[in-house]
Coordinates of C-alpha atoms and ligand atoms in Angstrom, one line a residue:
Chain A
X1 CA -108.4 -32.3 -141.9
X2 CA -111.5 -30.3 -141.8
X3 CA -112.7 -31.8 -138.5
X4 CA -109.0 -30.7 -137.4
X5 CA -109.2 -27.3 -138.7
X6 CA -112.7 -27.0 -137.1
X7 CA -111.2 -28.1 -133.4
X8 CA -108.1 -26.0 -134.3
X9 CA -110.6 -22.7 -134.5
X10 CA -112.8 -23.6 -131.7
X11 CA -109.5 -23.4 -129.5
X12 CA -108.1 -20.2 -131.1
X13 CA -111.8 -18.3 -130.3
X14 CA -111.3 -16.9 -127.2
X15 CA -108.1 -15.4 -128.3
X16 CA -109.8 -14.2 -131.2
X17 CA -112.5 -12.7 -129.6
X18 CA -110.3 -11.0 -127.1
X19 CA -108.0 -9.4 -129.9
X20 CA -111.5 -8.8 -131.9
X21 CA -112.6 -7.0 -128.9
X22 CA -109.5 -4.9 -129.1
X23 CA -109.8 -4.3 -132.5
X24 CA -113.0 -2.4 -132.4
X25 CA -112.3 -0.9 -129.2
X26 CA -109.5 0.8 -130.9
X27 CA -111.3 1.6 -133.6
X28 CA -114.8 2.6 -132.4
X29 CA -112.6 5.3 -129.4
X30 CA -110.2 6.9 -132.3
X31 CA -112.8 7.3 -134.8
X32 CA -115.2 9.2 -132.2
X33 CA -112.3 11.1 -130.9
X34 CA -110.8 12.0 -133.4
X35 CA -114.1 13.0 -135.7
X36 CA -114.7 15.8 -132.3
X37 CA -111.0 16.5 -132.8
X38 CA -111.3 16.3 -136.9
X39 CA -114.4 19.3 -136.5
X40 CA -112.3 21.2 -134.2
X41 CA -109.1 21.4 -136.2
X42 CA -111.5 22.0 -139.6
X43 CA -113.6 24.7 -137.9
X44 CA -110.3 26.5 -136.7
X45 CA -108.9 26.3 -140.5
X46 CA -112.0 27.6 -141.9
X47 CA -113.1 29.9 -139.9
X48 CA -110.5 30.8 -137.5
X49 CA -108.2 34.1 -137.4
X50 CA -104.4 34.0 -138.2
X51 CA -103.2 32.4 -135.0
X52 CA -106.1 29.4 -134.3
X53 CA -105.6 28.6 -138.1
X54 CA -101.8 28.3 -137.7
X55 CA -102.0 26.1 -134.9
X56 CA -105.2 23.7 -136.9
X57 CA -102.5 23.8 -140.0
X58 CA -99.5 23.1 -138.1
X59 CA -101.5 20.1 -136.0
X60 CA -102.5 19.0 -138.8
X61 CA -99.1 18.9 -140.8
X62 CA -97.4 17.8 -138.2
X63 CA -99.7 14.3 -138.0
X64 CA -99.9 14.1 -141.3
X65 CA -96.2 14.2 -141.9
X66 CA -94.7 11.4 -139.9
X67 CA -95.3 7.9 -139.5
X68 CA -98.4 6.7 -137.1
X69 CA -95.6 3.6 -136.0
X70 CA -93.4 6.8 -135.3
X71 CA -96.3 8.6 -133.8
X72 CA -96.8 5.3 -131.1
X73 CA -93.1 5.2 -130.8
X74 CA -93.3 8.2 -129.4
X75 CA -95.9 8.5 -126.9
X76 CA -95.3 4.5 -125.9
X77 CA -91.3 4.8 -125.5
X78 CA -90.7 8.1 -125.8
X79 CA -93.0 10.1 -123.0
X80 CA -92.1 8.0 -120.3
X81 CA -88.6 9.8 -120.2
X82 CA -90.2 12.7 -119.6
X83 CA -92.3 11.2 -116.9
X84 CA -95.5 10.6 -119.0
X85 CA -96.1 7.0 -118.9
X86 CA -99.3 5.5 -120.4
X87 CA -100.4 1.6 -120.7
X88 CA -100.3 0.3 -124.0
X89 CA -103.8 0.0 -124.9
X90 CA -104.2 4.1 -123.5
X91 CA -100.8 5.3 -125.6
X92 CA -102.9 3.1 -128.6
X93 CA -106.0 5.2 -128.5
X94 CA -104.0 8.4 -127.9
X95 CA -102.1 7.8 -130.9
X96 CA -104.6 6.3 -133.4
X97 CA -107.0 9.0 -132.3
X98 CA -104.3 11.9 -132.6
X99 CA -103.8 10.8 -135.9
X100 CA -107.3 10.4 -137.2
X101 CA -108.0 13.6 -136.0
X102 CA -105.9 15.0 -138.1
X103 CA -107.1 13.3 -141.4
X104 CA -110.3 13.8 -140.5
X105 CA -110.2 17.8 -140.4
X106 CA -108.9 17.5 -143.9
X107 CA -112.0 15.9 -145.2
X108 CA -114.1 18.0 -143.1
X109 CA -112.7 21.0 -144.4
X110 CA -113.1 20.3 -147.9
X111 CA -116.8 19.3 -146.8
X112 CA -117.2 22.8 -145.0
X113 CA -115.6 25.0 -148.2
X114 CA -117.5 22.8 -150.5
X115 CA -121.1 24.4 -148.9
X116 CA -121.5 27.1 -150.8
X117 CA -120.8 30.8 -149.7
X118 CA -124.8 31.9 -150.5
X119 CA -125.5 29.4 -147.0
X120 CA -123.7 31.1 -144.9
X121 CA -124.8 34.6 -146.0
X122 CA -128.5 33.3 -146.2
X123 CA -127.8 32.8 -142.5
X124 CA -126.5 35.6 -141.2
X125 CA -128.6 37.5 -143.1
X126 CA -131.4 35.9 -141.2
X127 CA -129.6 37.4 -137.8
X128 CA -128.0 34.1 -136.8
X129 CA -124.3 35.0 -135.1
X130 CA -121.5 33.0 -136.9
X131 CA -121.8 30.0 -134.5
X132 CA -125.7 29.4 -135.2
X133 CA -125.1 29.8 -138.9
X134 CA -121.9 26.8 -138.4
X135 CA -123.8 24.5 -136.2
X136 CA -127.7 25.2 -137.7
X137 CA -126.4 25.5 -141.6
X138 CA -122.8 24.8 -142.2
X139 CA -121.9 21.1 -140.5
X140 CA -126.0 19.4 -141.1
X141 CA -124.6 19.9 -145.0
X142 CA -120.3 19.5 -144.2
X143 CA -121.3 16.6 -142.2
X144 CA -123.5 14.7 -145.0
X145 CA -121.0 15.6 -147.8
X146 CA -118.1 14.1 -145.7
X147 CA -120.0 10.8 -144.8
X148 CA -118.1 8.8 -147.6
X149 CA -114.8 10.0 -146.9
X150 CA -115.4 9.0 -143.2
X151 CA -116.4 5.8 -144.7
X152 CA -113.3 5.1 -145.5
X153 CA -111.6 6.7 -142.5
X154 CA -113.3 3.9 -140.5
X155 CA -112.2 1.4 -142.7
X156 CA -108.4 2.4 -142.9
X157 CA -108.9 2.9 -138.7
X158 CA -110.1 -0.8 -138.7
X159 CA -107.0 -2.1 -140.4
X160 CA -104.5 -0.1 -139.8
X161 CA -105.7 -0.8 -135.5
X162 CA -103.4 -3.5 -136.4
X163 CA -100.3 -1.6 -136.1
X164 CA -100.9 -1.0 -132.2
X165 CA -99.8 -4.8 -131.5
X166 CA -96.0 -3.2 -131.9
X167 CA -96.6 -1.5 -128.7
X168 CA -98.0 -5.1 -127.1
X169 CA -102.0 -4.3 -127.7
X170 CA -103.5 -7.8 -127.9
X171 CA -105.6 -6.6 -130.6
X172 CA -106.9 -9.0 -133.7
X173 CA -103.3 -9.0 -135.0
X174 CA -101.2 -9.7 -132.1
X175 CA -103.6 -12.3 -131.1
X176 CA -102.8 -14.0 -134.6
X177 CA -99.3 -13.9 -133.8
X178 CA -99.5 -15.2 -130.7
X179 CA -101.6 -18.6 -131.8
X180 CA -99.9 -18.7 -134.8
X181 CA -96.1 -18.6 -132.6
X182 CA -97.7 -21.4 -130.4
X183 CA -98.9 -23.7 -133.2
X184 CA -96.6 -22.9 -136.0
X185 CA -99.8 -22.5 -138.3
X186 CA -99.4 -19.5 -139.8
X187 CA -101.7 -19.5 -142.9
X188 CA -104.6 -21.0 -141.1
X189 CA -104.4 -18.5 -138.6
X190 CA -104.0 -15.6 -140.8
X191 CA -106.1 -16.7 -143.1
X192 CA -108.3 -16.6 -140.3
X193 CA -107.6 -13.1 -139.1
X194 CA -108.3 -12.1 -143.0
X195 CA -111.1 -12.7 -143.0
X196 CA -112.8 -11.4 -139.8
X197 CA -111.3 -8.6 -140.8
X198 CA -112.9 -9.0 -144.4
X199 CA -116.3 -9.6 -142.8
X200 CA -116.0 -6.6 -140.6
X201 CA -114.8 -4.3 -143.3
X202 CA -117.9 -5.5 -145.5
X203 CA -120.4 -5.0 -142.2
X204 CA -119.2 -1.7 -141.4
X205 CA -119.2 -0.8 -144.8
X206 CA -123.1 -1.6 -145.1
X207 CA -123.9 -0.5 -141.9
X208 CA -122.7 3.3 -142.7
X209 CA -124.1 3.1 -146.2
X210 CA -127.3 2.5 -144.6
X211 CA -126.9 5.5 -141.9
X212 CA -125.8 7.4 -144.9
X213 CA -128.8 6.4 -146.5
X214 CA -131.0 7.2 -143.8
X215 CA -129.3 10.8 -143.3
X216 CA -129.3 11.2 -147.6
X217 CA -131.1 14.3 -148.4
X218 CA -132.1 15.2 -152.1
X219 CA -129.5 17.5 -153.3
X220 CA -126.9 17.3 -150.7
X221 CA -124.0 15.0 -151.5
X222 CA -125.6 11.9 -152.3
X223 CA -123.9 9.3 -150.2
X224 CA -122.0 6.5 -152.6
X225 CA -119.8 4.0 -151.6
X226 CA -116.4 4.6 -151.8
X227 CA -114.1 1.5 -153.2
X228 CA -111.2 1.2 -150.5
X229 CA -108.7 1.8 -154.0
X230 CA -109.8 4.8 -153.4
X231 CA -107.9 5.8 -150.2
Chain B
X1 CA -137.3 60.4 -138.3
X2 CA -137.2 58.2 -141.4
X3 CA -137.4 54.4 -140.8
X4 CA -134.9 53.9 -143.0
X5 CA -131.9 56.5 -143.6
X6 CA -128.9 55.9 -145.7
X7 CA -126.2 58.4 -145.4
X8 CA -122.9 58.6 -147.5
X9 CA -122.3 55.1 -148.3
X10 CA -118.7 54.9 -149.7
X11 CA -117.9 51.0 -150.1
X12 CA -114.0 50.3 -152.0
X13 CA -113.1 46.8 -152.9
X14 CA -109.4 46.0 -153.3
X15 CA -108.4 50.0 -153.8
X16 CA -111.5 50.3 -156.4
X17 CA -114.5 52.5 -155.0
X18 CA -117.7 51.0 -155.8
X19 CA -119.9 53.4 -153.8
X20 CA -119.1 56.8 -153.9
X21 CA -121.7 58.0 -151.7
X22 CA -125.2 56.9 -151.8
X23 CA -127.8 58.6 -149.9
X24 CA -131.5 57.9 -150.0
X25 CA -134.0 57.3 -146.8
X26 CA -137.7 54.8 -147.0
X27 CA -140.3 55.2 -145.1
X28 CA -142.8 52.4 -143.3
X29 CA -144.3 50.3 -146.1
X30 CA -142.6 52.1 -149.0
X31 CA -141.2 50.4 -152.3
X32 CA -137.9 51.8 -153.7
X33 CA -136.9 50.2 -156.6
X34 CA -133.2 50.3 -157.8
X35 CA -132.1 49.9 -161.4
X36 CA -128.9 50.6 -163.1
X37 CA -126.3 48.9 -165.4
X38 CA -124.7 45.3 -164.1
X39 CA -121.4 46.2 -162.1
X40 CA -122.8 49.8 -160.8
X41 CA -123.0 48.4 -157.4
X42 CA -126.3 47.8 -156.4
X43 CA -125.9 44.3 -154.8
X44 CA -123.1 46.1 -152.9
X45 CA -125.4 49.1 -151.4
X46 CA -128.1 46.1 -150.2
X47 CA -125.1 44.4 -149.0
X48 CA -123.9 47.2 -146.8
X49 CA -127.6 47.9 -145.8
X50 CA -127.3 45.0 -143.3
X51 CA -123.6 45.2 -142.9
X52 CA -122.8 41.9 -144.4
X53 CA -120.1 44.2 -146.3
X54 CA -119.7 46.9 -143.8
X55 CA -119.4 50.1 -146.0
X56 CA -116.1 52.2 -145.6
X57 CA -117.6 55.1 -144.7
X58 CA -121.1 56.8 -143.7
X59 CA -124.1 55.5 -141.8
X60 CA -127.3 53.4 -142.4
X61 CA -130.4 53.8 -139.7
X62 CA -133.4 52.1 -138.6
X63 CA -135.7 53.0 -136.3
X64 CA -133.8 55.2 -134.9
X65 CA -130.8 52.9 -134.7
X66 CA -127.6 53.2 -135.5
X67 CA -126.7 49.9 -138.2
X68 CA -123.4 50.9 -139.2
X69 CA -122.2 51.6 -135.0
X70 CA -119.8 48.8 -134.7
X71 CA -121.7 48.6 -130.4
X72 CA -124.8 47.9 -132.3
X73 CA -126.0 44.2 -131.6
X74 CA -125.9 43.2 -135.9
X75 CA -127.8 40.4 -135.5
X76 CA -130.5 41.8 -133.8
X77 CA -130.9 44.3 -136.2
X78 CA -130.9 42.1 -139.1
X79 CA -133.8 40.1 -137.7
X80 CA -135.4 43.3 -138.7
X81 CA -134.3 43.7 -142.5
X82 CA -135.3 40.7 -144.7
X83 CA -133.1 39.7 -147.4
X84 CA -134.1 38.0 -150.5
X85 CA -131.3 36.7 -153.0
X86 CA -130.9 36.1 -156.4
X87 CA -129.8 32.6 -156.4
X88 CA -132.1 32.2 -153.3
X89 CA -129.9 30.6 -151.0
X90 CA -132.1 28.3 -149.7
X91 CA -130.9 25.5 -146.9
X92 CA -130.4 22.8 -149.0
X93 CA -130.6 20.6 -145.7
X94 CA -133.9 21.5 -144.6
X95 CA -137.4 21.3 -146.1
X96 CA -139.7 24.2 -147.2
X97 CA -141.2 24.7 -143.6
X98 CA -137.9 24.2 -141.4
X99 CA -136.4 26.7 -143.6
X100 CA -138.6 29.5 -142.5
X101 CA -139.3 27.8 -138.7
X102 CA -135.3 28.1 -138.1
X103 CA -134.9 31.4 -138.3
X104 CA -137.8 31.4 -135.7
X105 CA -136.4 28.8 -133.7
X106 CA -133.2 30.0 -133.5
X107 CA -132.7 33.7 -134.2
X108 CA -136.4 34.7 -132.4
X109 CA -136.3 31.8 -129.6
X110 CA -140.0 31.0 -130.2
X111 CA -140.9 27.5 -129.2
X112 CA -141.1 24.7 -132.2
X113 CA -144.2 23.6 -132.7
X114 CA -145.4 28.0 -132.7
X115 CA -142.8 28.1 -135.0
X116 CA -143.6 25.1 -137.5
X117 CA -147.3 27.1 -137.6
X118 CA -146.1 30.7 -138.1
X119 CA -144.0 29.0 -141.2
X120 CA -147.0 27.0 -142.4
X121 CA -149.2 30.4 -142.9
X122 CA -145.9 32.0 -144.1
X123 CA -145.7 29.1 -146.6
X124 CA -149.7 29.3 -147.3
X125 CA -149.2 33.0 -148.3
X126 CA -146.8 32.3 -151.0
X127 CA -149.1 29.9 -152.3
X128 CA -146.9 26.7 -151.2
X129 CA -148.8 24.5 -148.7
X130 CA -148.0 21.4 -150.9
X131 CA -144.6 21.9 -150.8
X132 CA -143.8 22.1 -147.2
X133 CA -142.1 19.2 -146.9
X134 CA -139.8 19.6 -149.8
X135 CA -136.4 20.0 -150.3
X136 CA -134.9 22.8 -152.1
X137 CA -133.5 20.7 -154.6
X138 CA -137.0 19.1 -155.3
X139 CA -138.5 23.1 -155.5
X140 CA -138.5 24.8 -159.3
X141 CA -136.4 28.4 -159.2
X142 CA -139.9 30.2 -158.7
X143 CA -141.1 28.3 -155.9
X144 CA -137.9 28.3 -154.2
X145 CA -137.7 32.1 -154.6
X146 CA -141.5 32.0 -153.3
X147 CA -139.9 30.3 -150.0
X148 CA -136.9 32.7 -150.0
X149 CA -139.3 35.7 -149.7
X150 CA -141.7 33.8 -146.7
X151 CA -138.5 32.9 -144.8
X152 CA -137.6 36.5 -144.9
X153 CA -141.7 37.4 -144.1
X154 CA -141.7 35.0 -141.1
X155 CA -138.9 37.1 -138.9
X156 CA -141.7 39.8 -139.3
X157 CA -138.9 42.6 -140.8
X158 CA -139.4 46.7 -140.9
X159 CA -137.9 45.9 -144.5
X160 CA -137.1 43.3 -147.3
X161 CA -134.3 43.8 -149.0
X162 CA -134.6 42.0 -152.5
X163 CA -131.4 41.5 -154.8
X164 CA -133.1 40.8 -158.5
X165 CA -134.9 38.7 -157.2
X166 CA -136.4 37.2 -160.7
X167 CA -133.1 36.9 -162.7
X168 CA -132.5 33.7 -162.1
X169 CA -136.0 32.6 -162.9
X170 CA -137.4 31.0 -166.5
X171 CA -139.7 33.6 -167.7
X172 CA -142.8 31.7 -167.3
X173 CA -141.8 31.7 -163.1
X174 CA -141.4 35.3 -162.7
X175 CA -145.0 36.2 -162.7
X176 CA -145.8 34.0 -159.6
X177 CA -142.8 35.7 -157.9
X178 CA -143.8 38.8 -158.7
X179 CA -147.3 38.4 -157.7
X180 CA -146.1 37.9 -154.0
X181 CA -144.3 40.7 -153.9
X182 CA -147.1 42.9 -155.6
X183 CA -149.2 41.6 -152.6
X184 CA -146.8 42.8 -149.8
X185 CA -146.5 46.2 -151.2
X186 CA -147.9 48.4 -148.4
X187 CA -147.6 46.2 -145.5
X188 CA -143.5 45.7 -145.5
X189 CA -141.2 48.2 -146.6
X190 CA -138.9 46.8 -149.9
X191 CA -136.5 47.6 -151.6
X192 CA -136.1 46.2 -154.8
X193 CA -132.9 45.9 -157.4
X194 CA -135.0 44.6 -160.3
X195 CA -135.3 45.0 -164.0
X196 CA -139.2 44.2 -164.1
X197 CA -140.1 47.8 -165.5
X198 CA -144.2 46.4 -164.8
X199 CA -143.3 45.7 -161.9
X200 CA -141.4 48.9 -160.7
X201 CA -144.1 50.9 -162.9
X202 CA -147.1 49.5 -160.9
X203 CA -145.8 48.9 -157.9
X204 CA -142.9 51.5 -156.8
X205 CA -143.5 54.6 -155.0
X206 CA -139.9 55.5 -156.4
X207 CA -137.6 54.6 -158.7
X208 CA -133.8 55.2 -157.7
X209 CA -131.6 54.8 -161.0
X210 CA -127.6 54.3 -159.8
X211 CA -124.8 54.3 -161.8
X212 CA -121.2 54.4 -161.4
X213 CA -121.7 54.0 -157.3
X214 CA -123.9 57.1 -157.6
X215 CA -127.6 57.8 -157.9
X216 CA -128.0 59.4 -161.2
X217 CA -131.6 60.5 -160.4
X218 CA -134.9 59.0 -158.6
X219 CA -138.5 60.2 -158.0
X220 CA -141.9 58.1 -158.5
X221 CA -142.4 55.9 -161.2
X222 CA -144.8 58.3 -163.3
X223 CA -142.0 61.0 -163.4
X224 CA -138.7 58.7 -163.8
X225 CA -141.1 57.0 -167.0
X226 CA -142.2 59.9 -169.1
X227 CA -140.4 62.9 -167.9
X228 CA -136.8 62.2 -166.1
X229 CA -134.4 65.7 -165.8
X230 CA -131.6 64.2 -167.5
X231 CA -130.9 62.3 -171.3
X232 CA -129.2 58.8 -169.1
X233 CA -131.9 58.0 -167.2
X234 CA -134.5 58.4 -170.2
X235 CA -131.9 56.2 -172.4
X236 CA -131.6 53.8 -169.8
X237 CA -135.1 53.7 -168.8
X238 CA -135.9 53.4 -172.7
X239 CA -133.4 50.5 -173.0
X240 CA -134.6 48.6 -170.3
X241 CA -138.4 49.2 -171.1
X242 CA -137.1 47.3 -174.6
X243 CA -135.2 44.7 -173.2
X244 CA -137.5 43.5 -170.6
X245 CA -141.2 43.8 -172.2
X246 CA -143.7 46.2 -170.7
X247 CA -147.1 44.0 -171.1
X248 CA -147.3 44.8 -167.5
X249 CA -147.5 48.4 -167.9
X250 CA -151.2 49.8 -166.7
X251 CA -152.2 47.1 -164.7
Ligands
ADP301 N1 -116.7 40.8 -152.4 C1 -116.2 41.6 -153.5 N2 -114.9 41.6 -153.7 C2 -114.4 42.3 -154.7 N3 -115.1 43.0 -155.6 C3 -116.5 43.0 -155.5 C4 -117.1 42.3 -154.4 N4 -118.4 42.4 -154.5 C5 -118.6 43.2 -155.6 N5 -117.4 43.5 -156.2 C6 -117.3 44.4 -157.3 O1 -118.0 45.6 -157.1 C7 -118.6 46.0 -158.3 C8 -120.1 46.2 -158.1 O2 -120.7 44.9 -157.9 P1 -122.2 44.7 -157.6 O3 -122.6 45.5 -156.3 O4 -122.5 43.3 -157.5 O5 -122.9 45.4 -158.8 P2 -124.4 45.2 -159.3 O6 -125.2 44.5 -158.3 O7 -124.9 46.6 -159.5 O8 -124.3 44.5 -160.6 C9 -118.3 44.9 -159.4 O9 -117.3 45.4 -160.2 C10 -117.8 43.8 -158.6 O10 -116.9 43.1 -159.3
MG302 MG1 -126.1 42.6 -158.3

């Protein structure tokens, strides 16, 4: 049985590996884009006038508000009627990076109102125009206080990556489907799949606690891991 | 032409006028210090000095310049006034010496490793070598205010603006603060909102006592002490002298 399940693996790795490859990918593309789009959106809620922050807020509502599946739906099935048409893995990124985004400026903002007021003064007052005072002052602290949070972003990216094999990604998931509709073993290959991503989750997890670590500066949101109950 | 000329100041928050037109000028090098009762608007005339509240109405000029014209280039002009704040306002994110390098760095454009020297003799003339590499949170409130006041010092400023700059300090700190700023006296303009009568004694050339968003009355320290024109500036003066011990006094 064991020998079996050993011989069993060794012939579901390629697959595996492919779908892993998929997997992080996904995950390593939407996290970076949306983190660019997540400062973006929070910068323009903080700090931008009446029409910039309606736009952020209503971007941001809008995301937040419906279903990522629906979110896919629509830019998989949905744009190519009106002539946009984009592979799976591209409508994937698009959407798991759209989305992100979006939860990312919330976390950022909090970050960016949680610096207090005196910084930004300090900075002015120093004769630094408000875009010095945001990138030289503001995100160096935001960023640090947010590194938690964005923890768990990565994490919820990780998993929830899985969600792109409805729109035929051969990520991690749909990999596991595919052996498992082949071979009829379902809880071996799940099992497996549960545990690569369990093994991931913990990596990742250490990895940006030690990058957190690294970054930590006395004073300055000490960097704690989050427990994924948390989300 | 004054280096520093306030004219008029009239500052309202939410319908409520705060300033009700303050006037007073400084010359190169001078100490002013401001007292008067909390809430008379004192932090609000420093904060309209270098427009980070723009006042409603009148002017404020240095050097010849206009401040309060809205063509004038603010943050070039505030390289020139210094300010110092009560709760310091440190960067928390940056050491001792990067947080008097980057205002170098990136306000004045002078190259980094110039910069990291100007700030270490910044830092050595507050008396804070060993702490250079320290983080505000690892700095007691004197020291930190010590780094407050060389961060303003480094941009090389006409004027300091100092907002009580000792309140937030344990007693036993506010000497060593004081002691820095007793040492600039002459070679930087301040102007001080303080309640350290020694201090304002010994080191003032004038004494401007506000209340109500007005200057009640002001002249040198000798006059304001033993001899001011009118009955609430010798009953403030005498209440403050109490409150906030005189052992300073003829120093
Ligand atoms: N940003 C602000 N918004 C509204 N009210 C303010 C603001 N800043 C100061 N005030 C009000 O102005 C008055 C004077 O404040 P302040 O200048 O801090 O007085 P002082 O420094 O003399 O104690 C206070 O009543 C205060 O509540
Ligand atoms: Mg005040």
């Amino acid at each position: 049985m064991a020998t079996d399940f050993g011989q069993f693996f060794l012939n579901s790795l390629p697959n595996l590996l492919n779908g892993l490859g998929y997997t992080l990918l996904l995950t390593f593309i939407s996290i970076a884009v949306g983190f660019f789009l997540g400062i973006a959106l929070a910068l323009g809620r903080v700090y931008g006038n009446k029409i910039i922050n309606g736009f952020c807020v209503g971007y941001i509502e809008l995301i937040r508000g419906t279903p990522l599946l629906v979110q896919l739906f629509i830019i998989y099935f949905g744009l190519p009627s009106v002539g946009i048409i984009f592979s799976p893995l591209q409508a994937a990124l698009i959407g798991l990076a759209i989305n992100s985004g979006a939860y990312q400026a919330e976390y950022l903002r909090g970050s960016i109102q949680s610096v207090e007021s005196g910084q930004m003064t300090a900075a002015r007052s120093l004769g630094m125009n408000k875009l010095q005072s945001i990138r030289h002052v503001i995100l160096p602290q935001a960023l640090r206080i947010s590194i938690p949070a964005w923890s768990n972003e990565f994490i919820y990216l990780l998993q929830y990556s899985s969600i792109a094999y409805i729109i035929q990604v051969t990520e991690l998931t749909a990999e596991g489907k595919f052996i498992a509709a082949h071979t009829f073993r379902y809880l071996e290959v799940f099992a497996m799949i549960a545990v690569i991503y369990l093994v991931l989750t913990i990596v990742s997890t250490e990895i940006i606690d030690r990058i957190a670590k690294h970054l930590s500066i006395p004073g300055i949101g000490a960097a704690k891991r989050v427990s994924l109950r948390d989300i | 032409m004054h280096m520093l000329e306030v004219k008029n100041i009239h500052k309202s928050y939410c319908k409520v006028e705060i300033l009700k037109g303050v006037s007073f000028t400084m010359e190169k090098g001078e100490t002013k210090v401001i007292i008067g009762p909390s809430g008379t608007g004192k932090s609000t005339l420093l904060r309209c000095i270098n427009q980070l509240s723009p006042p409603d109405k009148g002017e404020v000029w240095l050097d010849g310049e206009e401040v309060t014209n809205p063509k004038t280039n603010i943050n070039k002009i505030r390289e020139k006034i210094g300010f110092v704040f009560q709760d310091f306002n440190l960067f928390n994110h940056l050491s001792a010496l990067r947080n008097i390098s980057i205002g170098l760095e990136k306000v004045k454009g002078i190259e980094k490793e110039e910069a990291r020297k100007r700030a270490l003799e910044e830092l050595h003339r507050v008396g804070l070598d060993a702490q250079a590499q320290q983080y505000p949170a690892q700095l007691s409130g004197g020291q930190k205010q010590r780094v407050g006041i060389a961060r303003a010092l480094a941009m090389d400023p006409d004027i300091i603006l100092f907002d009580e700059p000792t309140s937030a300090l344990d007693p036993e700190l506010i000497g060593d603060v004081l002691d820095v700023m007793k040492s600039l006296a002459g070679k930087v303009a301040m102007l001080v909102v303080t309640h350290e009568m020694g201090f304002a004694r010994n080191v003032a050339d004038e004494i401007i006592f506000m209340e109500g968003g007005v200057i009640v009355e002001q002249g040198p320290p000798k006059e304001m002490f033993t001899n001011a024109k009118l009955a609430r500036t010798r009953e403030f003066l005498g209440r403050i002298g109490a409150l906030y011990g005189e052992e300073e006094t003829g120093g």
